[in-house]
Tab-separated table of C-alpha atoms and ligand atoms in Angstrom:
chain	number	residue	atom	x	y	z
A	112	UNK	CA	18.102	47.996	-23.253
A	113	UNK	CA	18.326	46.967	-19.686
A	114	UNK	CA	14.759	45.647	-20.208
A	115	UNK	CA	15.680	44.110	-22.979
A	116	UNK	CA	18.397	42.116	-21.507
A	117	UNK	CA	15.912	41.032	-18.724
A	118	UNK	CA	13.749	39.752	-21.001
A	119	UNK	CA	15.906	37.173	-21.910
A	120	UNK	CA	16.858	36.700	-18.908
A	121	UNK	CA	13.463	35.732	-17.980
A	122	UNK	CA	12.259	33.909	-21.558
A	123	UNK	CA	16.013	31.697	-20.797
A	124	UNK	CA	14.941	30.495	-17.254
A	125	UNK	CA	11.603	30.014	-18.367
A	126	UNK	CA	12.378	27.918	-21.429
A	127	UNK	CA	14.967	25.849	-18.838
A	128	UNK	CA	11.128	25.420	-16.762
A	129	UNK	CA	9.642	23.923	-19.632
A	130	UNK	CA	12.390	21.215	-20.352
A	131	UNK	CA	13.223	20.133	-16.715
A	132	UNK	CA	9.766	20.761	-15.097
A	133	UNK	CA	8.761	18.739	-12.485
A	134	UNK	CA	5.693	18.163	-11.129
A	135	UNK	CA	4.770	20.000	-8.393
A	136	UNK	CA	2.635	19.892	-5.805
A	137	UNK	CA	0.149	22.083	-6.690
A	138	UNK	CA	-0.076	19.700	-10.056
A	139	UNK	CA	-0.462	16.545	-7.402
A	140	UNK	CA	-3.237	18.300	-5.579
A	141	UNK	CA	-5.249	19.140	-9.086
A	142	UNK	CA	-5.384	14.958	-9.515
A	143	UNK	CA	-6.456	14.255	-6.309
A	144	UNK	CA	-8.828	17.066	-6.591
A	145	UNK	CA	-9.982	15.432	-9.905
A	146	UNK	CA	-10.009	12.247	-8.295
A	147	UNK	CA	-7.777	11.040	-11.099
A	148	UNK	CA	-5.161	8.175	-9.686
A	149	UNK	CA	-1.340	9.705	-8.433
A	150	UNK	CA	1.347	7.337	-9.260
A	151	UNK	CA	4.333	6.892	-6.523
A	152	UNK	CA	7.223	4.117	-7.183
A	153	UNK	CA	9.939	4.106	-5.025
A	154	UNK	CA	13.457	4.084	-7.638
A	155	UNK	CA	17.045	3.489	-5.238
A	156	UNK	CA	19.887	4.798	-8.031
A	157	UNK	CA	19.589	6.021	-11.802
A	158	UNK	CA	19.226	3.173	-13.035
A	159	UNK	CA	15.099	2.640	-11.408
A	160	UNK	CA	15.183	6.213	-11.585
A	161	UNK	CA	15.230	6.499	-15.109
A	162	UNK	CA	12.687	3.478	-15.431
A	163	UNK	CA	9.929	5.158	-13.307
A	164	UNK	CA	10.968	8.194	-14.818
A	165	UNK	CA	10.323	7.152	-18.767
A	166	UNK	CA	7.553	5.095	-17.904
A	167	UNK	CA	5.207	8.388	-16.644
A	168	UNK	CA	4.672	7.731	-12.455
A	169	UNK	CA	3.681	11.387	-10.755
A	170	UNK	CA	5.965	10.196	-7.985
A	171	UNK	CA	9.744	9.143	-7.702
A	172	UNK	CA	9.767	7.560	-3.587
A	173	UNK	CA	13.493	7.002	-2.459
A	174	UNK	CA	12.205	4.725	-0.060
A	175	UNK	CA	14.422	3.142	2.925
A	176	UNK	CA	13.016	-0.336	2.221
A	177	UNK	CA	16.395	-0.219	-0.186
A	178	UNK	CA	17.115	-1.546	2.562
A	179	UNK	CA	16.036	-4.968	1.865
A	180	UNK	CA	14.767	-4.626	-2.151
A	181	UNK	CA	18.260	-3.094	-3.476
A	182	UNK	CA	21.596	-3.634	-0.577
A	183	UNK	CA	20.554	-7.018	1.188
A	184	UNK	CA	19.586	-5.696	5.236
A	185	UNK	CA	17.204	-7.411	7.331
A	186	UNK	CA	15.841	-4.651	8.036
A	187	UNK	CA	15.053	-0.215	7.358
A	188	UNK	CA	16.804	-0.325	10.104
A	189	UNK	CA	19.724	-1.307	9.520
A	190	UNK	CA	20.819	1.739	6.639
A	191	UNK	CA	22.968	4.116	7.476
A	192	UNK	CA	22.079	8.039	7.148
A	193	UNK	CA	24.910	9.173	4.530
A	194	UNK	CA	24.547	5.607	2.670
A	195	UNK	CA	20.492	6.164	2.458
A	196	UNK	CA	22.537	9.137	0.737
A	197	UNK	CA	24.019	7.974	-1.613
A	198	UNK	CA	21.400	6.170	-3.535
A	199	UNK	CA	19.068	9.375	-3.370
A	200	UNK	CA	21.967	12.046	-4.818
A	201	UNK	CA	21.646	8.811	-7.040
A	202	UNK	CA	18.220	8.887	-7.737
A	203	UNK	CA	18.023	12.953	-8.640
A	204	UNK	CA	20.526	12.372	-11.854
A	205	UNK	CA	17.827	10.594	-13.557
A	206	UNK	CA	16.404	13.010	-15.628
A	207	UNK	CA	11.719	13.118	-15.763
A	208	UNK	CA	8.513	15.408	-14.663
A	209	UNK	CA	8.125	12.888	-11.264
A	210	UNK	CA	8.081	14.600	-8.038
A	211	UNK	CA	10.685	13.179	-5.257
A	212	UNK	CA	10.098	11.902	-2.033
A	213	UNK	CA	11.928	10.846	0.610
A	214	UNK	CA	11.967	8.902	3.495
A	215	UNK	CA	13.862	9.787	5.857
A	216	UNK	CA	15.622	7.261	8.020
A	217	UNK	CA	16.033	5.159	11.062
A	218	UNK	CA	18.484	6.154	13.325
A	219	UNK	CA	18.278	9.960	11.452
A	220	UNK	CA	15.176	11.707	13.564
A	221	UNK	CA	14.849	9.883	16.905
A	222	UNK	CA	17.120	11.626	19.271
A	223	UNK	CA	16.386	15.176	19.392
A	224	UNK	CA	13.683	17.345	17.117
A	225	UNK	CA	16.137	20.021	16.817
A	226	UNK	CA	18.287	16.372	14.889
A	227	UNK	CA	15.399	15.476	13.145
A	228	UNK	CA	15.580	18.705	11.571
A	229	UNK	CA	18.801	19.355	10.570
A	230	UNK	CA	18.106	15.371	9.262
A	231	UNK	CA	14.886	16.542	7.195
A	232	UNK	CA	17.727	20.121	5.989
A	233	UNK	CA	19.980	17.503	5.160
A	234	UNK	CA	18.268	14.511	2.600
A	235	UNK	CA	16.241	18.583	1.553
A	236	UNK	CA	19.630	20.121	1.099
A	237	UNK	CA	20.958	16.268	-1.638
A	238	UNK	CA	19.570	17.932	-4.299
A	239	UNK	CA	17.034	20.320	-5.416
A	240	UNK	CA	15.144	17.816	-7.131
A	241	UNK	CA	13.529	16.462	-4.080
A	242	UNK	CA	10.346	17.860	-3.554
A	243	UNK	CA	9.036	16.277	0.155
A	244	UNK	CA	9.914	14.292	2.777
A	245	UNK	CA	8.354	10.908	4.388
A	246	UNK	CA	7.992	10.385	7.599
A	247	UNK	CA	7.032	6.987	9.767
A	248	UNK	CA	4.665	8.098	12.442
A	249	UNK	CA	2.525	4.991	12.333
A	250	UNK	CA	-0.665	4.809	14.866
A	251	UNK	CA	1.625	3.912	18.359
A	252	UNK	CA	1.343	5.365	21.686
A	253	UNK	CA	4.622	7.947	21.715
A	254	UNK	CA	3.488	11.074	20.121
A	255	UNK	CA	7.299	11.818	18.814
A	256	UNK	CA	6.872	11.014	15.963
A	257	UNK	CA	3.554	13.631	15.254
A	258	UNK	CA	6.238	16.238	17.100
A	259	UNK	CA	8.607	15.963	14.648
A	260	UNK	CA	5.469	16.126	11.276
A	261	UNK	CA	4.804	18.743	13.251
A	262	UNK	CA	7.603	21.190	13.416
A	263	UNK	CA	8.591	19.563	9.550
A	264	UNK	CA	5.731	21.829	8.519
A	265	UNK	CA	5.856	24.460	10.806
A	266	UNK	CA	8.801	25.177	8.680
A	267	UNK	CA	7.003	24.680	5.557
A	268	UNK	CA	9.764	21.744	4.378
A	269	UNK	CA	7.455	19.581	2.245
A	270	UNK	CA	6.045	16.221	4.520
A	271	UNK	CA	4.116	13.689	3.575
A	272	UNK	CA	2.916	11.738	7.036
A	273	UNK	CA	3.246	6.975	6.749
A	274	UNK	CA	0.484	4.825	9.074
A	275	UNK	CA	-0.112	2.008	9.209
A	276	UNK	CA	2.668	-0.436	8.610
A	277	UNK	CA	5.367	1.821	9.377
A	278	UNK	CA	8.222	-0.869	8.214
A	279	UNK	CA	10.779	1.287	11.162
A	280	UNK	CA	8.195	0.061	14.601
A	281	UNK	CA	8.541	-3.677	13.221
A	282	UNK	CA	9.571	-4.161	17.013
A	283	UNK	CA	6.624	-2.608	18.102
A	284	UNK	CA	4.094	-4.139	15.448
A	285	UNK	CA	5.124	-7.718	16.353
A	286	UNK	CA	6.235	-8.132	13.098
A	287	UNK	CA	5.484	-7.565	9.266
A	288	UNK	CA	1.279	-6.578	10.420
A	289	UNK	CA	-1.926	-5.181	8.686
A	290	UNK	CA	-2.843	-1.874	10.559
A	291	UNK	CA	-5.985	-2.011	11.914
A	292	UNK	CA	-7.693	-5.568	10.920
A	293	UNK	CA	-7.685	-6.216	15.396
A	294	UNK	CA	-10.118	-4.190	17.159
A	295	UNK	CA	-11.425	-1.554	16.824
A	296	UNK	CA	-9.565	0.726	19.151
A	297	UNK	CA	-6.621	-0.368	16.197
A	298	UNK	CA	-8.133	1.211	12.831
A	299	UNK	CA	-9.889	4.753	15.264
A	300	UNK	CA	-6.174	4.839	15.680
A	301	UNK	CA	-4.733	4.124	12.148
A	302	UNK	CA	-7.510	7.213	11.742
A	303	UNK	CA	-6.790	9.858	14.138
A	304	UNK	CA	-3.213	9.894	13.309
A	305	UNK	CA	-4.062	10.142	9.645
A	306	UNK	CA	-6.104	13.253	11.166
A	307	UNK	CA	-3.303	14.709	13.605
A	308	UNK	CA	-0.411	14.269	10.748
A	309	UNK	CA	-3.639	16.172	8.107
A	310	UNK	CA	-3.584	18.975	11.343
A	311	UNK	CA	0.159	18.716	11.574
A	312	UNK	CA	-0.367	20.185	7.601
A	313	UNK	CA	0.765	16.762	5.459
A	314	UNK	CA	-0.096	16.935	2.470
A	315	UNK	CA	-0.657	13.413	1.097
A	316	UNK	CA	-0.880	10.518	3.676
A	317	UNK	CA	1.084	7.052	2.294
A	318	UNK	CA	-1.443	4.651	4.506
A	319	UNK	CA	0.601	0.779	4.946
A	320	UNK	CA	-1.836	-2.270	4.694
A	321	UNK	CA	-4.638	-1.002	6.615
A	322	UNK	CA	-7.868	-2.863	6.401
A	323	UNK	CA	-9.264	-2.255	2.063
A	324	UNK	CA	-12.529	-0.506	4.430
A	325	UNK	CA	-10.700	1.113	6.799
A	326	UNK	CA	-8.711	3.569	4.086
A	327	UNK	CA	-11.435	3.739	2.057
A	328	UNK	CA	-13.502	5.170	5.328
A	329	UNK	CA	-10.559	7.560	5.935
A	330	UNK	CA	-9.837	8.998	2.134
A	331	UNK	CA	-12.911	9.405	2.557
A	332	UNK	CA	-12.814	11.473	5.529
A	333	UNK	CA	-9.246	13.325	4.941
A	334	UNK	CA	-9.041	16.476	2.768
A	335	UNK	CA	-5.569	15.289	1.312
A	336	UNK	CA	-4.408	12.469	-1.111
A	337	UNK	CA	-3.940	9.356	0.789
A	338	UNK	CA	-1.624	7.403	-1.196
A	339	UNK	CA	-1.871	3.379	-0.853
A	340	UNK	CA	0.074	0.144	0.388
A	341	UNK	CA	-1.425	-2.935	0.656
A	342	UNK	CA	-4.322	-0.724	1.616
A	343	UNK	CA	-7.057	-1.873	-1.696
A	344	UNK	CA	-7.795	0.375	-4.573
A	345	UNK	CA	-9.849	3.323	-2.066
A	346	UNK	CA	-7.386	5.201	-1.818
A	347	UNK	CA	-6.083	8.589	-3.912
A	348	UNK	CA	-3.763	6.435	-5.929
A	349	UNK	CA	-1.083	3.702	-5.696
A	350	UNK	CA	2.344	2.830	-4.412
A	351	UNK	CA	4.617	0.045	-4.619
A	352	UNK	CA	8.068	-1.041	-4.356
A	353	UNK	CA	10.403	-1.424	-7.425
A	354	UNK	CA	11.710	-4.267	-7.152
A	355	UNK	CA	8.326	-6.244	-6.103
A	356	UNK	CA	6.607	-4.117	-9.478
A	357	UNK	CA	9.354	-5.970	-11.083
A	358	UNK	CA	10.394	-9.301	-9.861
A	359	UNK	CA	14.311	-8.254	-9.801
A	360	UNK	CA	14.262	-10.685	-7.151
A	361	UNK	CA	13.588	-14.538	-5.980
A	362	UNK	CA	11.265	-15.912	-3.350
A	363	UNK	CA	7.759	-14.135	-2.051
A	364	UNK	CA	6.561	-11.394	-2.898
A	365	UNK	CA	4.388	-9.511	-0.053
A	366	UNK	CA	0.077	-10.527	-0.949
A	367	UNK	CA	-0.859	-6.563	-1.910
A	368	UNK	CA	1.941	-6.448	-4.583
A	369	UNK	CA	1.354	-7.888	-9.178
A	370	UNK	CA	4.528	-8.821	-10.343
A	371	UNK	CA	4.714	-7.293	-14.005
A	372	UNK	CA	7.858	-8.760	-14.553
A	373	UNK	CA	10.038	-11.186	-13.879
A	374	UNK	CA	14.253	-9.817	-13.849
A	375	UNK	CA	15.193	-12.716	-11.930
A	376	UNK	CA	13.856	-15.182	-15.140
A	377	UNK	CA	15.012	-12.719	-17.396
A	378	UNK	CA	18.527	-11.814	-15.558
A	379	UNK	CA	19.607	-15.428	-15.321
A	380	UNK	CA	19.400	-16.643	-18.046
A	381	UNK	CA	20.702	-13.224	-19.803
A	382	UNK	CA	23.709	-13.698	-17.354
A	383	UNK	CA	23.225	-17.968	-18.104
A	384	UNK	CA	23.378	-16.809	-22.096
A	385	UNK	CA	26.228	-15.050	-21.885
A	386	UNK	CA	28.582	-18.157	-19.150
A	387	UNK	CA	27.704	-20.854	-21.741
A	388	UNK	CA	28.929	-18.659	-25.399
A	389	UNK	CA	32.324	-17.969	-23.914
A	390	UNK	CA	32.666	-21.162	-22.107
A	391	UNK	CA	31.919	-22.217	-25.416
A	392	UNK	CA	34.293	-19.830	-27.310
A	393	UNK	CA	31.460	-19.089	-29.129
A	394	UNK	CA	31.178	-15.179	-27.874
A	395	UNK	CA	33.658	-12.287	-27.830
A	396	UNK	CA	33.501	-13.340	-32.173
A	397	UNK	CA	36.012	-11.843	-34.099
A	398	UNK	CA	34.592	-8.527	-36.003
A	399	UNK	CA	30.809	-8.334	-34.285
A	400	UNK	CA	32.550	-7.949	-31.067
A	401	UNK	CA	36.065	-6.948	-31.635
A	402	UNK	CA	38.741	-3.652	-32.491
A	403	UNK	CA	41.218	-4.478	-35.358
A	404	UNK	CA	44.832	-2.894	-36.373
A	405	UNK	CA	46.080	-2.729	-39.822
A	406	UNK	CA	47.669	-5.647	-40.716
A	407	UNK	CA	51.654	-3.504	-41.025
A	408	UNK	CA	50.690	-2.115	-37.889
A	409	UNK	CA	50.730	-5.911	-36.078
A	410	UNK	CA	53.580	-6.769	-38.648
A	411	UNK	CA	55.688	-3.920	-36.871
A	412	UNK	CA	54.207	-4.380	-33.230
A	413	UNK	CA	54.940	-8.595	-33.682
A	414	UNK	CA	58.671	-7.158	-35.166
A	415	UNK	CA	59.225	-4.720	-32.250
A	416	UNK	CA	57.903	-7.825	-29.278
A	417	UNK	CA	60.447	-10.088	-30.841
B	507	KIV	O1	10.389	2.550	1.917
B	507	KIV	C1	9.508	2.749	1.297
B	507	KIV	O2	9.073	2.057	-0.374
B	507	KIV	C2	7.521	2.552	2.028
B	507	KIV	C3	6.609	1.842	0.612
B	507	KIV	C4	6.689	1.129	1.408
B	507	KIV	C5	5.606	3.394	1.453
B	507	KIV	O3	8.681	3.863	2.741
């Protein structure tokens, strides 16, 4: 009897897992082993995450690029930790199978290893659907980022490293510049940091704005998947920012982006149409867009008003 109840409980738990099964790190590594490209796209709220989930992306990245793409900040360094977590929660509510990776925002991890670890734990505890954090480490002289990466991995928290252009260090880099194109020393620094992060225990790496030939060699030398953005086709997968892919904002998009839609134009034209229909009294239409009451009720209502 007891074992029948136990079996039923296991079955229920199992079927629940199947219904909501999210991709796992082994699933991603299996794709990597099979040399099948890994897809990653950012999402910043329930709507963009639902689109990404329904489109079948392998990974959703809740990137701190949300600072500029969604919140109108000038830089990722303006993003507040709680502001970021608010968006993270919203992304995690979208149903689907994508593995979810969260950035670690600027200001939440630099003051000490202890505070950095606490920030990472706070992020992971935002939702059990978050599978890993991503840390911008870059290829700079300072070793703090690498030390923190080691500590995160030592504690068994899944980590994606981020090297090459790391926007949180935009001032050190003198702007949003390609990393590894100026000198052999610079290219070797990107490679070395990628290798260090692999050795630290990262299960994957983002390579941002690295010359495609360098990114390809780094990918070949490493034994973990690299996800490129502005790093050419030789990486194990690609990541793009959702607002760039959809053309959500007016203005220039980076060279490495393909805009697959022009949602800015679509949205503008729809809102203009709405305003125009309203101004010309073609919207709302009685019958199509209205609710009504029975004549009898209306009569009594009018009497009541008198
Ligand atoms: O914040 C972000 O969106 C990122 C990607 C550009 C990799 O870090």
